[in-house]
Amino acid sequence: MIVQSTRFGEIDVSDEQLITFEAGIFGFETNRRYALLQLDNEDPTFHVLQSLSDADLTFVIAEPFLFEPAYEFELPKAVSEQLEIKNEGDTQVFGIVSVRAKDNVTMNLKAPIILNKKRNKAAQIILESTNYPIRYSLIKGGA
């Protein structure tokens, strides 16, 4: 499938790269289908969620454990059921990355994205019972 992206032009994506958010991403609830792309072929750290319905809508994401190894939370049972998660190995967790300046790159640890890799279904959740920040600095000495 060819996907249009303002930032990356035309992108050829496979069915395995297509992700569906039944409830969308907070603030972007009407955009429910995305292509999951690796941002750099040489470095697997950062990925991109490119909206299939809006060429201008792209989110940079990364696994929070790469930046905060102690990051952990209990996945609500309702989310496991919604995403049809049968075992933990089927999941991948991402945080949305914001770049405000070269030295101000943050990740939202309070509202991670949970992906069922086998079903290509995802949901963004809010971790109510944790003190994780919305803007966790990915750069030492940054904001």
Short mmCIF file of N, CA and C in Angstrom, two decimals:
data_model
loop_
_atom_site.label_atom_id
_atom_site.label_comp_id
_atom_site.label_asym_id
_atom_site.label_seq_id
_atom_site.Cartn_x
_atom_site.Cartn_y
_atom_site.Cartn_z
N MET A 1 0.85 -1.17 0.00
CA MET A 1 0.00 0.00 0.00
C MET A 1 0.90 1.24 0.00
N ILE A 2 0.52 2.23 -0.79
CA ILE A 2 1.25 3.49 -0.83
C ILE A 2 0.57 4.48 0.12
N VAL A 3 1.37 5.06 1.01
CA VAL A 3 0.88 6.03 1.99
C VAL A 3 1.51 7.38 1.67
N GLN A 4 0.69 8.42 1.73
CA GLN A 4 1.17 9.78 1.50
C GLN A 4 1.61 10.41 2.81
N SER A 5 2.78 11.04 2.79
CA SER A 5 3.30 11.71 3.98
C SER A 5 3.92 13.04 3.56
N THR A 6 3.52 14.10 4.24
CA THR A 6 4.09 15.41 3.95
C THR A 6 5.60 15.39 4.20
N ARG A 7 6.03 14.71 5.27
CA ARG A 7 7.45 14.70 5.64
C ARG A 7 8.30 13.73 4.84
N PHE A 8 7.70 12.60 4.43
CA PHE A 8 8.50 11.54 3.81
C PHE A 8 8.10 11.23 2.37
N GLY A 9 7.12 11.92 1.83
CA GLY A 9 6.65 11.66 0.47
C GLY A 9 5.81 10.40 0.42
N GLU A 10 5.87 9.71 -0.72
CA GLU A 10 5.14 8.45 -0.85
C GLU A 10 5.92 7.33 -0.18
N ILE A 11 5.22 6.54 0.63
CA ILE A 11 5.87 5.45 1.36
C ILE A 11 5.13 4.16 1.02
N ASP A 12 5.88 3.14 0.63
CA ASP A 12 5.29 1.83 0.37
C ASP A 12 5.33 1.03 1.68
N VAL A 13 4.17 0.67 2.21
CA VAL A 13 4.11 -0.05 3.48
C VAL A 13 3.40 -1.39 3.30
N SER A 14 3.83 -2.35 4.10
CA SER A 14 3.21 -3.68 4.07
C SER A 14 2.04 -3.72 5.05
N ASP A 15 1.21 -4.74 4.93
CA ASP A 15 0.08 -4.90 5.85
C ASP A 15 0.55 -5.04 7.28
N GLU A 16 1.74 -5.62 7.50
CA GLU A 16 2.27 -5.81 8.85
C GLU A 16 2.61 -4.47 9.52
N GLN A 17 2.78 -3.43 8.74
CA GLN A 17 3.11 -2.12 9.28
C GLN A 17 1.88 -1.27 9.60
N LEU A 18 0.69 -1.76 9.27
CA LEU A 18 -0.53 -1.00 9.48
C LEU A 18 -1.08 -1.25 10.88
N ILE A 19 -1.32 -0.18 11.60
CA ILE A 19 -1.77 -0.23 13.00
C ILE A 19 -3.12 0.47 13.10
N THR A 20 -4.04 -0.13 13.86
CA THR A 20 -5.34 0.49 14.09
C THR A 20 -5.51 0.84 15.57
N PHE A 21 -5.86 2.08 15.82
CA PHE A 21 -6.22 2.59 17.15
C PHE A 21 -7.74 2.71 17.15
N GLU A 22 -8.43 1.85 17.88
CA GLU A 22 -9.89 1.91 17.88
C GLU A 22 -10.40 3.24 18.41
N ALA A 23 -9.70 3.83 19.37
CA ALA A 23 -10.12 5.11 19.94
C ALA A 23 -9.23 6.27 19.50
N GLY A 24 -8.31 6.03 18.60
CA GLY A 24 -7.39 7.07 18.17
C GLY A 24 -6.36 7.41 19.23
N ILE A 25 -5.57 8.41 18.95
CA ILE A 25 -4.56 8.94 19.88
C ILE A 25 -5.16 10.20 20.49
N PHE A 26 -4.93 10.42 21.79
CA PHE A 26 -5.52 11.56 22.47
C PHE A 26 -5.29 12.85 21.69
N GLY A 27 -6.38 13.56 21.42
CA GLY A 27 -6.31 14.79 20.65
C GLY A 27 -6.45 14.58 19.16
N PHE A 28 -6.35 13.33 18.71
CA PHE A 28 -6.41 12.99 17.28
C PHE A 28 -7.32 11.77 17.09
N GLU A 29 -8.45 11.77 17.78
CA GLU A 29 -9.32 10.60 17.85
C GLU A 29 -9.90 10.17 16.52
N THR A 30 -10.02 11.09 15.55
CA THR A 30 -10.60 10.72 14.26
C THR A 30 -9.60 10.03 13.35
N ASN A 31 -8.33 10.10 13.68
CA ASN A 31 -7.29 9.41 12.90
C ASN A 31 -7.00 8.08 13.59
N ARG A 32 -7.45 6.99 13.01
CA ARG A 32 -7.36 5.70 13.70
C ARG A 32 -6.42 4.71 13.03
N ARG A 33 -6.04 4.96 11.81
CA ARG A 33 -5.15 4.02 11.12
C ARG A 33 -3.83 4.70 10.80
N TYR A 34 -2.75 3.97 11.12
CA TYR A 34 -1.40 4.50 10.96
C TYR A 34 -0.49 3.44 10.36
N ALA A 35 0.59 3.91 9.77
CA ALA A 35 1.68 3.03 9.36
C ALA A 35 2.79 3.20 10.38
N LEU A 36 3.31 2.08 10.88
CA LEU A 36 4.43 2.11 11.83
C LEU A 36 5.71 1.92 11.04
N LEU A 37 6.57 2.93 11.08
CA LEU A 37 7.79 2.94 10.27
C LEU A 37 9.00 3.17 11.16
N GLN A 38 10.11 2.54 10.82
CA GLN A 38 11.36 2.82 11.52
C GLN A 38 11.92 4.11 10.94
N LEU A 39 12.25 5.07 11.80
CA LEU A 39 12.69 6.39 11.33
C LEU A 39 14.01 6.34 10.58
N ASP A 40 14.95 5.53 11.07
CA ASP A 40 16.29 5.44 10.48
C ASP A 40 16.63 3.96 10.31
N ASN A 41 16.95 3.55 9.11
CA ASN A 41 17.26 2.14 8.85
C ASN A 41 18.46 1.64 9.63
N GLU A 42 19.36 2.53 9.99
CA GLU A 42 20.58 2.16 10.71
C GLU A 42 20.37 2.12 12.23
N ASP A 43 19.41 2.90 12.72
CA ASP A 43 19.19 3.03 14.17
C ASP A 43 17.74 2.70 14.49
N PRO A 44 17.48 1.58 15.19
CA PRO A 44 16.10 1.17 15.46
C PRO A 44 15.44 1.88 16.66
N THR A 45 16.08 2.91 17.20
CA THR A 45 15.55 3.56 18.40
C THR A 45 14.22 4.26 18.15
N PHE A 46 14.15 5.05 17.12
CA PHE A 46 12.95 5.86 16.87
C PHE A 46 12.13 5.32 15.72
N HIS A 47 10.81 5.42 15.90
CA HIS A 47 9.86 5.01 14.89
C HIS A 47 8.93 6.18 14.59
N VAL A 48 8.14 6.01 13.56
CA VAL A 48 7.17 7.03 13.18
C VAL A 48 5.81 6.36 13.02
N LEU A 49 4.79 7.01 13.55
CA LEU A 49 3.42 6.64 13.25
C LEU A 49 2.92 7.66 12.23
N GLN A 50 2.69 7.21 11.01
CA GLN A 50 2.19 8.09 9.95
C GLN A 50 0.71 7.80 9.74
N SER A 51 -0.12 8.83 9.92
CA SER A 51 -1.55 8.67 9.71
C SER A 51 -1.83 8.30 8.26
N LEU A 52 -2.76 7.36 8.06
CA LEU A 52 -3.14 6.99 6.70
C LEU A 52 -4.15 7.96 6.11
N SER A 53 -4.85 8.71 6.97
CA SER A 53 -5.90 9.61 6.49
C SER A 53 -5.47 11.08 6.45
N ASP A 54 -4.31 11.40 7.03
CA ASP A 54 -3.84 12.78 7.07
C ASP A 54 -2.34 12.81 6.84
N ALA A 55 -1.93 13.19 5.65
CA ALA A 55 -0.51 13.18 5.27
C ALA A 55 0.34 14.08 6.17
N ASP A 56 -0.30 15.06 6.83
CA ASP A 56 0.42 15.99 7.71
C ASP A 56 0.63 15.45 9.12
N LEU A 57 -0.06 14.37 9.48
CA LEU A 57 -0.04 13.88 10.86
C LEU A 57 0.95 12.74 11.03
N THR A 58 2.03 13.04 11.76
CA THR A 58 3.10 12.07 12.03
C THR A 58 3.53 12.21 13.48
N PHE A 59 3.70 11.08 14.16
CA PHE A 59 4.21 11.07 15.52
C PHE A 59 5.53 10.32 15.54
N VAL A 60 6.53 10.90 16.20
CA VAL A 60 7.77 10.18 16.46
C VAL A 60 7.57 9.45 17.78
N ILE A 61 7.93 8.16 17.80
CA ILE A 61 7.74 7.35 19.00
C ILE A 61 9.01 6.52 19.26
N ALA A 62 9.15 6.07 20.48
CA ALA A 62 10.27 5.20 20.87
C ALA A 62 9.85 4.39 22.07
N GLU A 63 10.56 3.29 22.30
CA GLU A 63 10.28 2.48 23.48
C GLU A 63 10.85 3.20 24.70
N PRO A 64 10.03 3.46 25.70
CA PRO A 64 10.49 4.21 26.87
C PRO A 64 11.58 3.49 27.66
N PHE A 65 11.61 2.16 27.62
CA PHE A 65 12.59 1.38 28.37
C PHE A 65 14.03 1.67 27.92
N LEU A 66 14.19 2.16 26.70
CA LEU A 66 15.52 2.51 26.20
C LEU A 66 16.09 3.73 26.92
N PHE A 67 15.21 4.57 27.44
CA PHE A 67 15.62 5.81 28.09
C PHE A 67 15.42 5.78 29.60
N GLU A 68 14.47 4.98 30.05
CA GLU A 68 14.16 4.85 31.47
C GLU A 68 13.96 3.35 31.77
N PRO A 69 15.07 2.63 32.04
CA PRO A 69 14.98 1.18 32.24
C PRO A 69 14.05 0.75 33.37
N ALA A 70 13.81 1.60 34.35
CA ALA A 70 12.94 1.26 35.48
C ALA A 70 11.46 1.52 35.17
N TYR A 71 11.16 1.96 33.96
CA TYR A 71 9.77 2.27 33.59
C TYR A 71 8.94 0.99 33.63
N GLU A 72 7.87 1.03 34.41
CA GLU A 72 6.98 -0.12 34.50
C GLU A 72 5.60 0.32 34.96
N PHE A 73 4.61 -0.47 34.59
CA PHE A 73 3.24 -0.20 35.00
C PHE A 73 2.43 -1.47 34.77
N GLU A 74 1.28 -1.50 35.40
CA GLU A 74 0.35 -2.62 35.25
C GLU A 74 -0.63 -2.27 34.14
N LEU A 75 -0.70 -3.10 33.13
CA LEU A 75 -1.63 -2.87 32.03
C LEU A 75 -3.05 -3.21 32.49
N PRO A 76 -3.97 -2.26 32.40
CA PRO A 76 -5.34 -2.55 32.82
C PRO A 76 -5.94 -3.72 32.03
N LYS A 77 -6.70 -4.54 32.72
CA LYS A 77 -7.30 -5.72 32.11
C LYS A 77 -8.18 -5.34 30.92
N ALA A 78 -8.90 -4.24 31.03
CA ALA A 78 -9.77 -3.79 29.95
C ALA A 78 -8.98 -3.50 28.67
N VAL A 79 -7.77 -2.96 28.82
CA VAL A 79 -6.92 -2.67 27.66
C VAL A 79 -6.41 -3.98 27.06
N SER A 80 -5.99 -4.92 27.91
CA SER A 80 -5.55 -6.23 27.42
C SER A 80 -6.66 -6.90 26.61
N GLU A 81 -7.88 -6.81 27.10
CA GLU A 81 -9.01 -7.41 26.40
C GLU A 81 -9.32 -6.67 25.11
N GLN A 82 -9.30 -5.35 25.15
CA GLN A 82 -9.58 -4.54 23.97
C GLN A 82 -8.58 -4.85 22.85
N LEU A 83 -7.31 -4.99 23.22
CA LEU A 83 -6.26 -5.24 22.22
C LEU A 83 -6.05 -6.73 21.94
N GLU A 84 -6.81 -7.57 22.62
CA GLU A 84 -6.73 -9.03 22.44
C GLU A 84 -5.33 -9.56 22.74
N ILE A 85 -4.73 -9.05 23.80
CA ILE A 85 -3.38 -9.47 24.20
C ILE A 85 -3.49 -10.79 24.96
N LYS A 86 -2.81 -11.80 24.46
CA LYS A 86 -2.83 -13.12 25.10
C LYS A 86 -1.61 -13.32 26.00
N ASN A 87 -0.46 -12.76 25.60
CA ASN A 87 0.73 -12.83 26.45
C ASN A 87 1.58 -11.59 26.26
N GLU A 88 2.40 -11.31 27.25
CA GLU A 88 3.19 -10.08 27.27
C GLU A 88 4.14 -9.96 26.07
N GLY A 89 4.59 -11.08 25.55
CA GLY A 89 5.50 -11.07 24.41
C GLY A 89 4.88 -10.53 23.13
N ASP A 90 3.55 -10.46 23.10
CA ASP A 90 2.86 -9.94 21.91
C ASP A 90 2.80 -8.42 21.90
N THR A 91 3.24 -7.79 23.01
CA THR A 91 3.08 -6.35 23.13
C THR A 91 4.37 -5.59 22.91
N GLN A 92 4.20 -4.35 22.56
CA GLN A 92 5.30 -3.40 22.47
C GLN A 92 4.76 -2.09 23.02
N VAL A 93 5.58 -1.39 23.78
CA VAL A 93 5.18 -0.14 24.41
C VAL A 93 6.00 0.99 23.81
N PHE A 94 5.32 2.08 23.49
CA PHE A 94 5.97 3.27 22.93
C PHE A 94 5.55 4.51 23.71
N GLY A 95 6.39 5.52 23.66
CA GLY A 95 6.06 6.84 24.16
C GLY A 95 6.16 7.82 23.00
N ILE A 96 5.29 8.80 22.98
CA ILE A 96 5.35 9.83 21.94
C ILE A 96 6.45 10.81 22.29
N VAL A 97 7.29 11.09 21.31
CA VAL A 97 8.45 11.97 21.48
C VAL A 97 8.11 13.34 20.92
N SER A 98 8.48 14.38 21.65
CA SER A 98 8.31 15.77 21.19
C SER A 98 9.67 16.42 21.09
N VAL A 99 9.89 17.11 19.98
CA VAL A 99 11.14 17.84 19.78
C VAL A 99 10.78 19.32 19.70
N ARG A 100 11.14 20.04 20.76
CA ARG A 100 10.84 21.48 20.79
C ARG A 100 12.05 22.31 20.37
N ALA A 101 13.22 21.78 20.61
CA ALA A 101 14.49 22.40 20.22
C ALA A 101 15.54 21.29 20.23
N LYS A 102 16.71 21.59 19.70
CA LYS A 102 17.77 20.58 19.62
C LYS A 102 18.11 20.00 20.99
N ASP A 103 18.02 20.81 22.03
CA ASP A 103 18.35 20.34 23.37
C ASP A 103 17.11 20.14 24.25
N ASN A 104 15.93 20.09 23.63
CA ASN A 104 14.68 19.89 24.37
C ASN A 104 13.84 18.81 23.67
N VAL A 105 14.23 17.57 23.91
CA VAL A 105 13.55 16.41 23.33
C VAL A 105 12.97 15.61 24.50
N THR A 106 11.67 15.43 24.49
CA THR A 106 11.00 14.77 25.61
C THR A 106 10.12 13.62 25.13
N MET A 107 9.77 12.75 26.09
CA MET A 107 8.86 11.65 25.82
C MET A 107 7.74 11.67 26.85
N ASN A 108 6.55 11.38 26.39
CA ASN A 108 5.39 11.30 27.28
C ASN A 108 5.36 9.91 27.92
N LEU A 109 5.76 9.82 29.19
CA LEU A 109 5.72 8.56 29.92
C LEU A 109 4.37 8.35 30.61
N LYS A 110 3.58 9.39 30.72
CA LYS A 110 2.29 9.32 31.41
C LYS A 110 1.22 8.66 30.54
N ALA A 111 1.36 8.75 29.22
CA ALA A 111 0.34 8.22 28.31
C ALA A 111 1.00 7.37 27.22
N PRO A 112 1.45 6.17 27.59
CA PRO A 112 2.11 5.31 26.59
C PRO A 112 1.14 4.73 25.57
N ILE A 113 1.71 4.30 24.48
CA ILE A 113 0.98 3.58 23.44
C ILE A 113 1.29 2.10 23.63
N ILE A 114 0.25 1.28 23.68
CA ILE A 114 0.39 -0.16 23.82
C ILE A 114 0.01 -0.78 22.49
N LEU A 115 0.89 -1.60 21.94
CA LEU A 115 0.66 -2.23 20.64
C LEU A 115 0.62 -3.75 20.79
N ASN A 116 -0.41 -4.36 20.25
CA ASN A 116 -0.44 -5.82 20.11
C ASN A 116 0.14 -6.10 18.73
N LYS A 117 1.39 -6.58 18.71
CA LYS A 117 2.12 -6.79 17.46
C LYS A 117 1.47 -7.87 16.59
N LYS A 118 0.83 -8.84 17.20
CA LYS A 118 0.20 -9.93 16.44
C LYS A 118 -1.10 -9.50 15.77
N ARG A 119 -1.83 -8.60 16.41
CA ARG A 119 -3.14 -8.18 15.90
C ARG A 119 -3.09 -6.80 15.23
N ASN A 120 -1.93 -6.11 15.33
CA ASN A 120 -1.77 -4.77 14.76
C ASN A 120 -2.83 -3.80 15.30
N LYS A 121 -3.12 -3.95 16.58
CA LYS A 121 -4.07 -3.07 17.27
C LYS A 121 -3.31 -2.33 18.36
N ALA A 122 -3.67 -1.06 18.55
CA ALA A 122 -2.97 -0.25 19.55
C ALA A 122 -3.96 0.63 20.30
N ALA A 123 -3.52 1.08 21.46
CA ALA A 123 -4.29 2.02 22.26
C ALA A 123 -3.32 2.90 23.03
N GLN A 124 -3.69 4.15 23.19
CA GLN A 124 -2.95 5.03 24.09
C GLN A 124 -3.71 5.05 25.40
N ILE A 125 -2.99 4.87 26.49
CA ILE A 125 -3.63 4.86 27.81
C ILE A 125 -3.01 5.95 28.67
N ILE A 126 -3.73 6.33 29.72
CA ILE A 126 -3.19 7.27 30.71
C ILE A 126 -2.93 6.48 31.98
N LEU A 127 -1.72 6.57 32.48
CA LEU A 127 -1.34 5.88 33.71
C LEU A 127 -1.73 6.74 34.90
N GLU A 128 -2.91 6.46 35.44
CA GLU A 128 -3.47 7.27 36.53
C GLU A 128 -2.72 7.11 37.84
N SER A 129 -2.25 5.90 38.13
CA SER A 129 -1.67 5.63 39.46
C SER A 129 -0.14 5.72 39.48
N THR A 130 0.43 6.45 38.54
CA THR A 130 1.89 6.63 38.52
C THR A 130 2.23 8.11 38.51
N ASN A 131 3.47 8.40 38.80
CA ASN A 131 3.94 9.79 38.77
C ASN A 131 4.83 10.07 37.57
N TYR A 132 4.69 9.26 36.52
CA TYR A 132 5.51 9.49 35.34
C TYR A 132 5.15 10.83 34.69
N PRO A 133 6.17 11.54 34.19
CA PRO A 133 5.92 12.86 33.60
C PRO A 133 5.40 12.79 32.17
N ILE A 134 4.76 13.85 31.77
CA ILE A 134 4.34 14.00 30.37
C ILE A 134 5.55 14.39 29.52
N ARG A 135 6.50 15.10 30.14
CA ARG A 135 7.69 15.57 29.42
C ARG A 135 8.95 15.06 30.11
N TYR A 136 9.31 13.82 29.82
CA TYR A 136 10.53 13.20 30.35
C TYR A 136 11.67 13.52 29.38
N SER A 137 12.70 14.20 29.84
CA SER A 137 13.80 14.61 28.97
C SER A 137 14.60 13.41 28.47
N LEU A 138 14.83 13.37 27.18
CA LEU A 138 15.65 12.31 26.57
C LEU A 138 17.10 12.75 26.41
N ILE A 139 17.38 14.01 26.76
CA ILE A 139 18.73 14.55 26.64
C ILE A 139 19.23 14.94 28.02
N LYS A 140 20.37 14.41 28.41
CA LYS A 140 20.94 14.76 29.72
C LYS A 140 21.15 16.27 29.78
N GLY A 141 20.67 16.82 30.88
CA GLY A 141 20.81 18.27 31.06
C GLY A 141 19.77 19.08 30.31
N GLY A 142 18.86 18.38 29.57
CA GLY A 142 17.82 19.08 28.82
C GLY A 142 16.64 19.41 29.72
N ALA A 143 15.63 19.98 29.10
CA ALA A 143 14.42 20.40 29.84
C ALA A 143 13.61 19.23 30.36
#
